[in-house]
Coordinates of C-alpha atoms in Angstrom, one line a residue:
Chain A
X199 CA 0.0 0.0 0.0
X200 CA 1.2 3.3 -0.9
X201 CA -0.8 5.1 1.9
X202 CA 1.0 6.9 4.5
X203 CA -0.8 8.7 7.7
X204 CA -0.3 12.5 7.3
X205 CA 1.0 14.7 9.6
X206 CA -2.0 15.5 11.1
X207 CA -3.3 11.9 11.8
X208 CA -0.4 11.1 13.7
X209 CA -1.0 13.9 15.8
X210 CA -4.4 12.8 15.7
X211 CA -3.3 9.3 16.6
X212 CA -0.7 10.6 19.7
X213 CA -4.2 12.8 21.4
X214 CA -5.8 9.5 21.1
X215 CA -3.2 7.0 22.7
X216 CA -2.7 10.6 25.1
X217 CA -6.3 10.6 26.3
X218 CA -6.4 6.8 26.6
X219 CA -3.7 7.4 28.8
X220 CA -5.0 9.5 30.7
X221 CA -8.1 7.4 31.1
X222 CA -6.7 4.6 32.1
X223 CA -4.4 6.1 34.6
X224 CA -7.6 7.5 35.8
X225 CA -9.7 4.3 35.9
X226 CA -6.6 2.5 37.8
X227 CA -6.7 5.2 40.8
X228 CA -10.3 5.3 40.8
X229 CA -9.9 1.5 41.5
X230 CA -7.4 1.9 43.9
X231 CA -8.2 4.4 45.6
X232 CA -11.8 2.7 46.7
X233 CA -10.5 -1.0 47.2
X234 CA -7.9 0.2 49.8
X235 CA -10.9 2.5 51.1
X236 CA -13.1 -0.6 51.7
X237 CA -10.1 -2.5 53.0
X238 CA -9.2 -0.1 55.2
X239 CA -12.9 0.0 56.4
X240 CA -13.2 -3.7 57.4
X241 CA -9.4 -3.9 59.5
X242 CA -10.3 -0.9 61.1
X243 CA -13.9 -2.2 62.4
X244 CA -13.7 -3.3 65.7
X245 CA -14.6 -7.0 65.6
X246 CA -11.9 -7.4 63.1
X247 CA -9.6 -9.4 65.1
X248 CA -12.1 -11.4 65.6
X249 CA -13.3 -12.3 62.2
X250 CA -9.9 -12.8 60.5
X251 CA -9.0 -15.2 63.3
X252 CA -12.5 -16.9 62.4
X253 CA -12.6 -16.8 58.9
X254 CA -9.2 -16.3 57.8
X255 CA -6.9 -18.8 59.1
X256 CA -3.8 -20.1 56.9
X257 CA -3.9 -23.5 58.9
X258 CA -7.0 -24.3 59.1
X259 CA -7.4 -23.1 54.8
X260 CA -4.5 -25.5 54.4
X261 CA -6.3 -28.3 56.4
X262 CA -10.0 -28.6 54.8
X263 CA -8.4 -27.8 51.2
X264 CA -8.6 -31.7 50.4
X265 CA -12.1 -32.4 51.8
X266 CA -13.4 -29.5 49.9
X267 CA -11.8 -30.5 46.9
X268 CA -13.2 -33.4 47.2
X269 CA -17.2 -32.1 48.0
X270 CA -16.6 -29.6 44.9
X271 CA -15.8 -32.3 42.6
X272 CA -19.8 -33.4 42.8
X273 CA -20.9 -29.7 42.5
X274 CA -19.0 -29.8 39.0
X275 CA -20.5 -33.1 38.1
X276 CA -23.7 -32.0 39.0
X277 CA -23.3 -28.8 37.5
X278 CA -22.1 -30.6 33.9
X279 CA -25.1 -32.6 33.5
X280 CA -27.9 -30.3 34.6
X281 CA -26.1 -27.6 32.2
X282 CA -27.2 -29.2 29.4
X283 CA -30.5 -30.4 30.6
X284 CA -31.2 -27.2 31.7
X285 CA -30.9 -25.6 28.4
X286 CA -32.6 -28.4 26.4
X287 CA -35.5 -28.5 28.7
X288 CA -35.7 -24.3 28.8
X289 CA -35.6 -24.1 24.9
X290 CA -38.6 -26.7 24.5
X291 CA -40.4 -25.3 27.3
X292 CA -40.3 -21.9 25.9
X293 CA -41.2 -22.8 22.4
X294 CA -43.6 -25.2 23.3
X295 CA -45.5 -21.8 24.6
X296 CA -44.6 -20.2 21.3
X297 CA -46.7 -22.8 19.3
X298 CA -50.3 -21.9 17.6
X299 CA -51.7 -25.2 16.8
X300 CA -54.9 -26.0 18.5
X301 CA -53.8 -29.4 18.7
X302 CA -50.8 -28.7 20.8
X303 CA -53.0 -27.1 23.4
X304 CA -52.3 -29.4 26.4
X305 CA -48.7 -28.9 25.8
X306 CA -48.8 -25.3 25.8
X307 CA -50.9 -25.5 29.2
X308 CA -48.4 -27.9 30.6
X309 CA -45.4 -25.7 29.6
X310 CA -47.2 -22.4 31.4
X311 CA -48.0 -24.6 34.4
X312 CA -44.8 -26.1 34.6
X313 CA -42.8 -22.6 34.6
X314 CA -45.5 -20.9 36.7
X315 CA -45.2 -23.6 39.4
X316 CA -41.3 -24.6 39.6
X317 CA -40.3 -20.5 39.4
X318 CA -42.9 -20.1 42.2
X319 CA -41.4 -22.6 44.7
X320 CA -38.0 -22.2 46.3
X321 CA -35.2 -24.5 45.1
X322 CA -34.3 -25.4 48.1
X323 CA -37.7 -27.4 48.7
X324 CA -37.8 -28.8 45.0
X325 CA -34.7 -30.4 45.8
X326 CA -35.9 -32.0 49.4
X327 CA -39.1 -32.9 47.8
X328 CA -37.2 -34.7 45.1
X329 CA -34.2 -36.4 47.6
X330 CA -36.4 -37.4 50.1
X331 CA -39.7 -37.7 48.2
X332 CA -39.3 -39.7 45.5
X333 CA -37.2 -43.1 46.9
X334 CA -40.0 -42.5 49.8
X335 CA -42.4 -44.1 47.0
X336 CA -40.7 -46.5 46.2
X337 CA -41.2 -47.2 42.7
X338 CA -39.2 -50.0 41.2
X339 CA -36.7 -48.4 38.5
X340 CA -36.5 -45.4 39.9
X341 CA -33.1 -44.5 41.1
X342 CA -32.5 -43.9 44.6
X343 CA -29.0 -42.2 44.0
X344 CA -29.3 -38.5 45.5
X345 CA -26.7 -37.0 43.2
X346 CA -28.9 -38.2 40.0
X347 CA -32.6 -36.8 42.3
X348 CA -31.1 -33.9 43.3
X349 CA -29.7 -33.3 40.0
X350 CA -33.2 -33.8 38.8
X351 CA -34.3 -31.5 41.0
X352 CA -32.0 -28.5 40.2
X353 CA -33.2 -29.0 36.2
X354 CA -36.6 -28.7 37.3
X355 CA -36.2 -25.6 39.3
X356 CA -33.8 -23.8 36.4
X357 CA -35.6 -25.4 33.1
X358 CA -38.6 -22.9 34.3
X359 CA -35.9 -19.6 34.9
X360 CA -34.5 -20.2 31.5
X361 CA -37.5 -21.5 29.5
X362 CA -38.6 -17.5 30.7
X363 CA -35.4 -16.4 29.5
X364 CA -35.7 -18.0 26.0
X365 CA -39.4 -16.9 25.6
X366 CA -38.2 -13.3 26.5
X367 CA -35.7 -13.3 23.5
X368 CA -38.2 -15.3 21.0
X369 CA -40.6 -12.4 21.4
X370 CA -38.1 -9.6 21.1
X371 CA -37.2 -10.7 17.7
X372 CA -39.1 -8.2 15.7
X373 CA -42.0 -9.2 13.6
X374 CA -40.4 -8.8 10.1
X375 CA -37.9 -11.1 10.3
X376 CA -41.2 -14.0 11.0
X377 CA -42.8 -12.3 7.9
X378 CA -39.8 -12.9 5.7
X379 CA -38.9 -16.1 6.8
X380 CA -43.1 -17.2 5.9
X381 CA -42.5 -15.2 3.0
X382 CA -39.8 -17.7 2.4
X383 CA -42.7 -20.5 2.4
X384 CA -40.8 -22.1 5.7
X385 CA -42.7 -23.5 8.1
X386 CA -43.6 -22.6 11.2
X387 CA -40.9 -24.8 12.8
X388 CA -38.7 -24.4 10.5
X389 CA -39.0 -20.3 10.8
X390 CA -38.3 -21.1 14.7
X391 CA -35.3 -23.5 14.5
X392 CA -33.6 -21.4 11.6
X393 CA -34.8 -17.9 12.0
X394 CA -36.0 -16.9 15.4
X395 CA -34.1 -19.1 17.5
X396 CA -30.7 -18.2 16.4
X397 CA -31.3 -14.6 16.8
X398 CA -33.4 -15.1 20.4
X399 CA -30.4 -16.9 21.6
X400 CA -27.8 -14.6 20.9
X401 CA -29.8 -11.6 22.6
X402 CA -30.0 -13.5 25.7
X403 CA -27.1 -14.8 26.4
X404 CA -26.0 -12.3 29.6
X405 CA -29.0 -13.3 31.0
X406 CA -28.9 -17.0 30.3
X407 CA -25.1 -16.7 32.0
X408 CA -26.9 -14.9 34.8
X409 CA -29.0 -18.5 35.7
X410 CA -26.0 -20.8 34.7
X411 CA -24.0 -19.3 37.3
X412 CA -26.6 -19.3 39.2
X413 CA -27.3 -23.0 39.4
X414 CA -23.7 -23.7 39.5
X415 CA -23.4 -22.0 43.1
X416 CA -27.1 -23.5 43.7
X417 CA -25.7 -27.0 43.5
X418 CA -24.5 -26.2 47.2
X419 CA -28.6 -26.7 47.8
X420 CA -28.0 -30.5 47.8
X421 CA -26.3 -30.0 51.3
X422 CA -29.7 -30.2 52.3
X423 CA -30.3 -33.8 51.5
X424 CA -27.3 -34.7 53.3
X425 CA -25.1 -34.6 50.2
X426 CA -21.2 -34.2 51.1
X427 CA -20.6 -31.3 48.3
X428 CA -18.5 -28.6 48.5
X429 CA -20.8 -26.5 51.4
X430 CA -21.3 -29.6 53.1
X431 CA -17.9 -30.5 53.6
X432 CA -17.1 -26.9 54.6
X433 CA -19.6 -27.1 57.4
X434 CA -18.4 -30.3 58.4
X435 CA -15.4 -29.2 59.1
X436 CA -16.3 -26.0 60.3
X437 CA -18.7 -28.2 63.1
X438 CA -15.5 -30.2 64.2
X439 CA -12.9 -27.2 64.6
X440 CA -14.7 -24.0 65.3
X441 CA -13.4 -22.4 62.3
X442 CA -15.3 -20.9 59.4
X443 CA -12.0 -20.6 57.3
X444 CA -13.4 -23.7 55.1
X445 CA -16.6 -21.8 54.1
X446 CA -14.2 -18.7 52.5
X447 CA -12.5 -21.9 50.9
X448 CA -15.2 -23.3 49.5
X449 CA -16.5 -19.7 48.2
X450 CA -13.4 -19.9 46.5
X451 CA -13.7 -22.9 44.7
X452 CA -17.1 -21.6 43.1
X453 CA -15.8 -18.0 42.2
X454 CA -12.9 -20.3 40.1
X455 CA -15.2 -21.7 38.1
X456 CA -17.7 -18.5 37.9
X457 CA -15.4 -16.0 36.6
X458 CA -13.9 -17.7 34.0
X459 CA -17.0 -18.5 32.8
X460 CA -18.4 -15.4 32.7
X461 CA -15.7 -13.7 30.9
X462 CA -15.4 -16.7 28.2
X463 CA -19.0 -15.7 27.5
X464 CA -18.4 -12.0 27.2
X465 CA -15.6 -12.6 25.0
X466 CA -17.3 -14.8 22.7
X467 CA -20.0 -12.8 22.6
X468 CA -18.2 -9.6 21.4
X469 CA -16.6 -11.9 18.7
X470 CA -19.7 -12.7 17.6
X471 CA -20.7 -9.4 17.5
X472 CA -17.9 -8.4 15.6
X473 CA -17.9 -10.9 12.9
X474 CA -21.8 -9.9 12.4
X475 CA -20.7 -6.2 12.1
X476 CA -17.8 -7.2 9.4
X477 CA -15.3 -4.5 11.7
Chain B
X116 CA -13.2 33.8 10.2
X117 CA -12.6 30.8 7.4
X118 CA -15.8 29.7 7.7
X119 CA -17.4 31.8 5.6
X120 CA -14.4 31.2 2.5
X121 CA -14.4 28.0 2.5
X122 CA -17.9 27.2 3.5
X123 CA -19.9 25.2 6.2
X124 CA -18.9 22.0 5.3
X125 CA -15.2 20.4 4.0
X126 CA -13.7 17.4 4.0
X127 CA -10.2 17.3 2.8
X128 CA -8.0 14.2 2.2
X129 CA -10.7 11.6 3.9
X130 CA -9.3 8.4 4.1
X131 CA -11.4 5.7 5.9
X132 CA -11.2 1.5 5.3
X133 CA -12.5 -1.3 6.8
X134 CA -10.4 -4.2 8.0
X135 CA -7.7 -3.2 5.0
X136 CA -10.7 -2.1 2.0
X137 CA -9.9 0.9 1.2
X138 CA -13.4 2.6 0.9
X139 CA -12.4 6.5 1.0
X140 CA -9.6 7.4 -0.3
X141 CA -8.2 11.1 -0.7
X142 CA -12.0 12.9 -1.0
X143 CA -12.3 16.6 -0.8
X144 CA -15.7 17.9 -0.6
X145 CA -16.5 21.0 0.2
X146 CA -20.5 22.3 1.1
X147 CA -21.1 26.2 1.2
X148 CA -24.1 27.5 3.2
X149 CA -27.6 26.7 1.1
X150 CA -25.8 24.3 -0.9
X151 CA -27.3 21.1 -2.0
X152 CA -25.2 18.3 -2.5
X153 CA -26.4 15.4 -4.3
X154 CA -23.9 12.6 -3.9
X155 CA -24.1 9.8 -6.9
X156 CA -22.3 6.4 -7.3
X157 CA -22.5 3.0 -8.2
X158 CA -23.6 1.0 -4.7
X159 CA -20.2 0.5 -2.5
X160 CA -18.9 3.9 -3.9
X161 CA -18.6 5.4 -0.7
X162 CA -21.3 7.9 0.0
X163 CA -23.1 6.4 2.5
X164 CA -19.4 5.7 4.4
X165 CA -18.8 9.5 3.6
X166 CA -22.1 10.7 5.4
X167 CA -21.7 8.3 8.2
X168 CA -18.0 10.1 8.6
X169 CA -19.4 13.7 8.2
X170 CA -21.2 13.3 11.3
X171 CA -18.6 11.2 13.2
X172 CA -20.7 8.0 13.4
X173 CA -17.5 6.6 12.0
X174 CA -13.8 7.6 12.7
X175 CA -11.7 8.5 9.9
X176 CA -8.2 6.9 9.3
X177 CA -6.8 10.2 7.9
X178 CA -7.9 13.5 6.7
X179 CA -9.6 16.8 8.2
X180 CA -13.0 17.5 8.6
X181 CA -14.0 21.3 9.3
X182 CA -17.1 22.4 10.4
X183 CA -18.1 25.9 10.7
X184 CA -14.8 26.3 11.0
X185 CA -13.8 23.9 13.5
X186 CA -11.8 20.7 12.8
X187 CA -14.4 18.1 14.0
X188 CA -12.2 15.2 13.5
X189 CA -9.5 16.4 16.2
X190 CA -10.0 14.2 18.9
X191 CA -10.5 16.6 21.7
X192 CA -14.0 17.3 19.9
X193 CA -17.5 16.0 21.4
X194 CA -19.1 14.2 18.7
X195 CA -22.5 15.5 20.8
X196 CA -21.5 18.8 20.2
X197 CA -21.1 18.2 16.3
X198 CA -24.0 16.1 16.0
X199 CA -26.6 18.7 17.4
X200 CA -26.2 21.1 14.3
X201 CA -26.2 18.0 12.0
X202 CA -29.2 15.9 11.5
X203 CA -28.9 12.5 9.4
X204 CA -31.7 10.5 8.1
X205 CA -31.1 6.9 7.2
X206 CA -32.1 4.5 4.2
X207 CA -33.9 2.3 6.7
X208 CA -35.5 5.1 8.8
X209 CA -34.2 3.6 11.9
X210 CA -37.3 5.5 13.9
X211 CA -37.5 4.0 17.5
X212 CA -40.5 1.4 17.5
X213 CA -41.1 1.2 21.1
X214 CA -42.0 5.5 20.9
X215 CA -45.2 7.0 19.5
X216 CA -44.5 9.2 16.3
X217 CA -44.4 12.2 18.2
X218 CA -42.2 10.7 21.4
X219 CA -39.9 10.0 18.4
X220 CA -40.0 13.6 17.0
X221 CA -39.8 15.0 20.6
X222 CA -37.0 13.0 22.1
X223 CA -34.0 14.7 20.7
X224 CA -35.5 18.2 21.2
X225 CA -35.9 18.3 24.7
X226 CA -33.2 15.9 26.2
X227 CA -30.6 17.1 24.0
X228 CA -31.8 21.0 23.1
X229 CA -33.3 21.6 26.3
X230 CA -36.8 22.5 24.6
X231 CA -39.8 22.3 26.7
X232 CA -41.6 19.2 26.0
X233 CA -44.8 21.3 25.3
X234 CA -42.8 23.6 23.0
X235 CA -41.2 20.6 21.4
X236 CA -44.8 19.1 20.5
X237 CA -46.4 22.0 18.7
X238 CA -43.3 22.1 16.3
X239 CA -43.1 18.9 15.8
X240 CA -46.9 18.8 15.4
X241 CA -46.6 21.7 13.1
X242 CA -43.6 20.1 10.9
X243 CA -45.9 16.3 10.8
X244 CA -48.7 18.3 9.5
X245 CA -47.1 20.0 7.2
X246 CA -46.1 17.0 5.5
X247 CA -49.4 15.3 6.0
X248 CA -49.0 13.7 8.8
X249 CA -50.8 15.2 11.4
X250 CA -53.1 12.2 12.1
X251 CA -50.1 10.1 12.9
X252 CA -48.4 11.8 16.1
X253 CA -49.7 9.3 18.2
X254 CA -49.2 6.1 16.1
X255 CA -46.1 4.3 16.2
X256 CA -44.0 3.9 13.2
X257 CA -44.3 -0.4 12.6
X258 CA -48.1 0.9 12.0
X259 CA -46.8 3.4 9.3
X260 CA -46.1 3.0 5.8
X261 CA -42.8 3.1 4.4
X262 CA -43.1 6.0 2.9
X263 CA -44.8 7.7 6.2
X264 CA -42.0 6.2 8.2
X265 CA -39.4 8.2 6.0
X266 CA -41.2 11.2 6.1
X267 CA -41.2 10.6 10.1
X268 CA -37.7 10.5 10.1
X269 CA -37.3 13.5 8.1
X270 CA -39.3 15.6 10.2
X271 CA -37.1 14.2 13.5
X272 CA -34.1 15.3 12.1
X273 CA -35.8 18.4 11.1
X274 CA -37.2 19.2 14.4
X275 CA -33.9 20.1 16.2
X276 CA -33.1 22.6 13.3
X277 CA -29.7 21.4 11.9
X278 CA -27.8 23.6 10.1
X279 CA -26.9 20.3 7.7
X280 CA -29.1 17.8 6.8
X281 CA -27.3 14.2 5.9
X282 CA -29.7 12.1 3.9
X283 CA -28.5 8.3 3.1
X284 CA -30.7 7.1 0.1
X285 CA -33.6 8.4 2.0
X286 CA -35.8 6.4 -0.7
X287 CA -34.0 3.6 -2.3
X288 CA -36.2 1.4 0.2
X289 CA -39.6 2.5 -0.9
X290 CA -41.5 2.1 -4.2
X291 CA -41.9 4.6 -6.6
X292 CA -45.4 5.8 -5.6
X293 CA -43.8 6.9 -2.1
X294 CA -40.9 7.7 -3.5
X295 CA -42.6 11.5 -4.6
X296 CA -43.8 12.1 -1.2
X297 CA -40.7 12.3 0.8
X298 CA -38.6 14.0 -2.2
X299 CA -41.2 16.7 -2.1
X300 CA -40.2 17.5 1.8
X301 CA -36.5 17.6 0.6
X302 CA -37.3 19.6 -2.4
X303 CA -39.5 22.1 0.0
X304 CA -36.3 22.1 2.7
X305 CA -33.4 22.9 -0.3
X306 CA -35.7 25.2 -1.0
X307 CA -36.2 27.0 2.4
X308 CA -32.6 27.4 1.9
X309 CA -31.8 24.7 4.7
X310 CA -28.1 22.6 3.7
X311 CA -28.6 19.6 2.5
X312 CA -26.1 16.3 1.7
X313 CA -27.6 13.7 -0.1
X314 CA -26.8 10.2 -1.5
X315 CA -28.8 9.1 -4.0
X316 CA -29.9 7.3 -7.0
X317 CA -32.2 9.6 -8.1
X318 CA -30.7 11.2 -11.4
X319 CA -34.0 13.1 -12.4
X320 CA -34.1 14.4 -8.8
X321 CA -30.4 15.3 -8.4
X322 CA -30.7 17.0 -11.5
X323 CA -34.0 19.4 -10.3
X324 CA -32.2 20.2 -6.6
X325 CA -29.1 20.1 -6.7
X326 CA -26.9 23.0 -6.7
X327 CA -23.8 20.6 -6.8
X328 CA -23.6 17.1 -7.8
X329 CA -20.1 14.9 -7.0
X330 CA -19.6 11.8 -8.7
X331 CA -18.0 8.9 -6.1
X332 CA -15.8 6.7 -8.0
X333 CA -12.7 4.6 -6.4
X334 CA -13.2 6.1 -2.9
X335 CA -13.2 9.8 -4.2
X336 CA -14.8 12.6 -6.0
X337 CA -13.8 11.7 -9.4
X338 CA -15.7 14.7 -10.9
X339 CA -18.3 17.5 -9.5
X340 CA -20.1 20.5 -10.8
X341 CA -23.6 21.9 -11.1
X342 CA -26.1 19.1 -12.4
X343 CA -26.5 20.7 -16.1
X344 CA -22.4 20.1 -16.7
X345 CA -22.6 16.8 -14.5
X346 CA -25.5 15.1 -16.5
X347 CA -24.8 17.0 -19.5
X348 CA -21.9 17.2 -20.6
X349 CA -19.1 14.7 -18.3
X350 CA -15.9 15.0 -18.6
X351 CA -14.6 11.8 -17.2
X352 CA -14.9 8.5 -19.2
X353 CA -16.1 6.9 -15.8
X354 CA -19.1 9.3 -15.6
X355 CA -20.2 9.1 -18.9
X356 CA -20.1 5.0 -18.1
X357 CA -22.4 5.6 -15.1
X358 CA -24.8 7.8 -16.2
X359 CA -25.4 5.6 -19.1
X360 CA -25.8 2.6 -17.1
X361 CA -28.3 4.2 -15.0
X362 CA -30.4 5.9 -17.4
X363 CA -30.9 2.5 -19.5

């Protein structure tokens, strides 16, 4: 190329990397300046003492690591199989409510009932209803294993939250883009699963992260069947050796696996973005 | 002053590409008060990318842009500050669909002008029924026809009184019949004397209100002048080609 900047663009181009500059340097002691603030505000409090020798001893960290470890280990397992189910069961749910034929009526009451109820209820009971509930009846070929009841449970309770989330981005696609796809002679399915669908997903993607994450750190919830997950495990050891430094620990483990995610999401997201934008 | 030598509006040197295609490269243009500017070009020439870069909706790889004086393309300028004496109306009308025709025509005015809202609804009132559509204020736009969504979105960025009107294509989306509607607004505002940009593909149009018409070829103005030497007698090979492509 036999294009050069002129003068003036590189001057252009020095303001810009100039006020960058500056805004960065501005954004860092913002930052600064109010995490040392908030630091600054919990030492000084008077129960400090206190709470660090509570929650935030080295030994005890060191000690309930492995157990921990160990409880976390069925919160991922849990949390890689009700993923999927989760988003399966959401993205019927909320297209089964987007259906017109008369002869998929039941269907479409069942799907409004089923979100209606399982948002309604807390998680917490859904999964004590399921763990202790179901083996109670015991029906022959049912499982009685409370990792795959509880599991069960948690789809239930988030299938509902995300079948809401789908339906909220099926109906912001806007109108015209149904028209042309019918103008297209596609069917109604067809205008879902290639047109709609595609589109509804990417527009709610924050909030579909927002309820992933969600159930991840809701997968603690199992405690409550007497499941030795991550929380569990914590308050186990927590009950033997009058420290809570196991609970921070086991916070920990969940924030590893949050943040990551999170920001995978974002980033793929502005990718998308991007390529969709041709810039 | 400059300003008033070397006009409202000038571009010198533009250069602006996307991911290495060069899509301006080198345009001078320069817009004197009460001009109209009829922009013309084979689609991917540029214009649109040239209007987008007039009002700083894109940022220019190289270049100057003055207006009124003022280099707007220094880095140190508010955008905001250029854009309230500019309005821009877009191919696809772009009106917000979630605001009644009014809201749409009001919005600007009073969040960014500081006009009282009641103030802000008589003129746009008066400006929708001048154009006939004084029965619309409270519909919203998806209700509208195309042609009624365009002259919505002419009267928006007419509301806030720009000194420079930007119109992309304003009706290669709409069929002929509507087509005569909106032109006649633009004809009526070139005529009010109001500053007008315009890319379009309407020769027999350009030809009527134009008091300058620029040829876009290659990234830049390959050849300009008033519409009777522009459509009548071209000088450049290029234009001839053009013009005779369009008018078969």
């Amino acid at each position: 190329m036999t294009w050069a900047p002129s003068e003036r663009e590189l001057e252009r181009q020095a303001v810009r990397r100039r006020l960058r500059l500056q805004q960065t340097a501005i954004a860092t002691v913002v930052t600064v300046v109010v995490a040392v603030g908030l630091v600054l505000l919990v030492v000084s409090s008077p129960g400090w003492d206190r709470v660090r020798d509570y929650f935030l001893s080295w030994s005890h960290a060191r000690d309930s690591f492995a157990a921990i470890a160990e409880g976390f280990w069925i919160n991922i397992r849990i949390f890689l199989v009700a993923e999927p189910c989760v988003l399966v069961l959401g993205a019927l749910v909320a297209i089964a409510r987007q259906t017109t034929s008369p002869w998929l009526a039941p269907l479409r009451l069942l799907a409004t009932g089923y979100t209606d109820l399982f948002r309604g209820i807390p998680s917490i009971m859904v999964v004590v209803i399921c763990g202790i509930g179901i083996p109670a009846l015991g029906l022959s070929g049912v499982t009685s294993s409370l990792f795959w009841l509880t599991t069960f449970a948690l789809v239930l309770c988030y299938g509902a939250y995300v079948a809401e989330v789908f339906r909220a981005g099926i109906l912001a696609i806007h109108p015209t883009q149904v028209a042309s796809a019918e103008a297209l002679a596609l069917t109604r399915a067809q205008t879902m699963r290639f047109v709609v669908l595609p589109q509804a997903v990417r527009r709610v993607v924050p909030p579909l992260m927002n309820d992933l994450v969600s159930l991840q750190k809701d997968t603690a919830l199992i405690s409550a069947v007497g499941v030795f997950e991550a929380l569990r495990a914590a308050q186990d050891y927590q009950g033997y050796n009058f420290n809570g430094t196991p609970l921070l620990v086991a916070a920990a483990y969940f924030l590893v696996v949050a943040v990551p995610l999170t920001r995978l999401t974002d980033w793929l997201m502005r990718r998308q973005i991007e390529k969709e934008q041709g810039r | 002053m400059t300003a008033t030598v070397s006009g409202l509006l000038e571009a010198k040197a533009l250069r602006k590409s996307y991911r290495g295609r060069v899509v301006l490269d080198g345009l001078d243009l320069v817009v004197a008060e009460h001009d109209v500017v009829c922009l013309i070009g084979a689609s991917g020439s540029g214009k649109s990318t040239l209007l987008r870069c007039l009002n700083l909706l894109e940022t220019i790889d190289d270049g100057i842009i003055r207006f009124d004086g003022r280099e707007i393309s220094d880095p140190l300028v508010d955008p905001r500050s250029v854009r309230r004496e500019i309005g821009m109306v877009f191919q696809a009308y772009n009106l917000f669909p979630h605001l009644s025709v009014l809201d749409n025509c009001t919005l600007a005015q009073v969040r960014v002008h500081g006009v009282p809202a009641g103030e802000a609804a008589d003129r746009a009132r008066a400006l929708l029924a001048r154009f006939g559509l004084a029965d619309k204020a409270d519909a919203h736009p998806d209700a509208l026809s195309g042609g009624q969504q365009q002259r919505v979105a002419l009267v928006r960025a007419m509301c806030t009184r720009p000194r420079l009107l930007l119109l992309d294509e304003i009706t290669a989306a709409l069929d002929p019949e509507l087509v005569g509607e909106v032109l006649e607004i633009v004809r009526a505002e070139a005529e009010a004397g109001t500053t007008l940009v315009l890319a379009t593909h309407e020769m027999s149009f350009a030809r009527e209100v134009a008091t300058k018409v620029c040829f876009l070829d290659g990234g830049r103005v390959l050849e300009q002048g008033p519409p009777e030497q522009l459509f009548g007698d071209p000088v450049e090979e290029r234009t001839r080609a053009f013009l005779a492509r369009v008018r078969s």
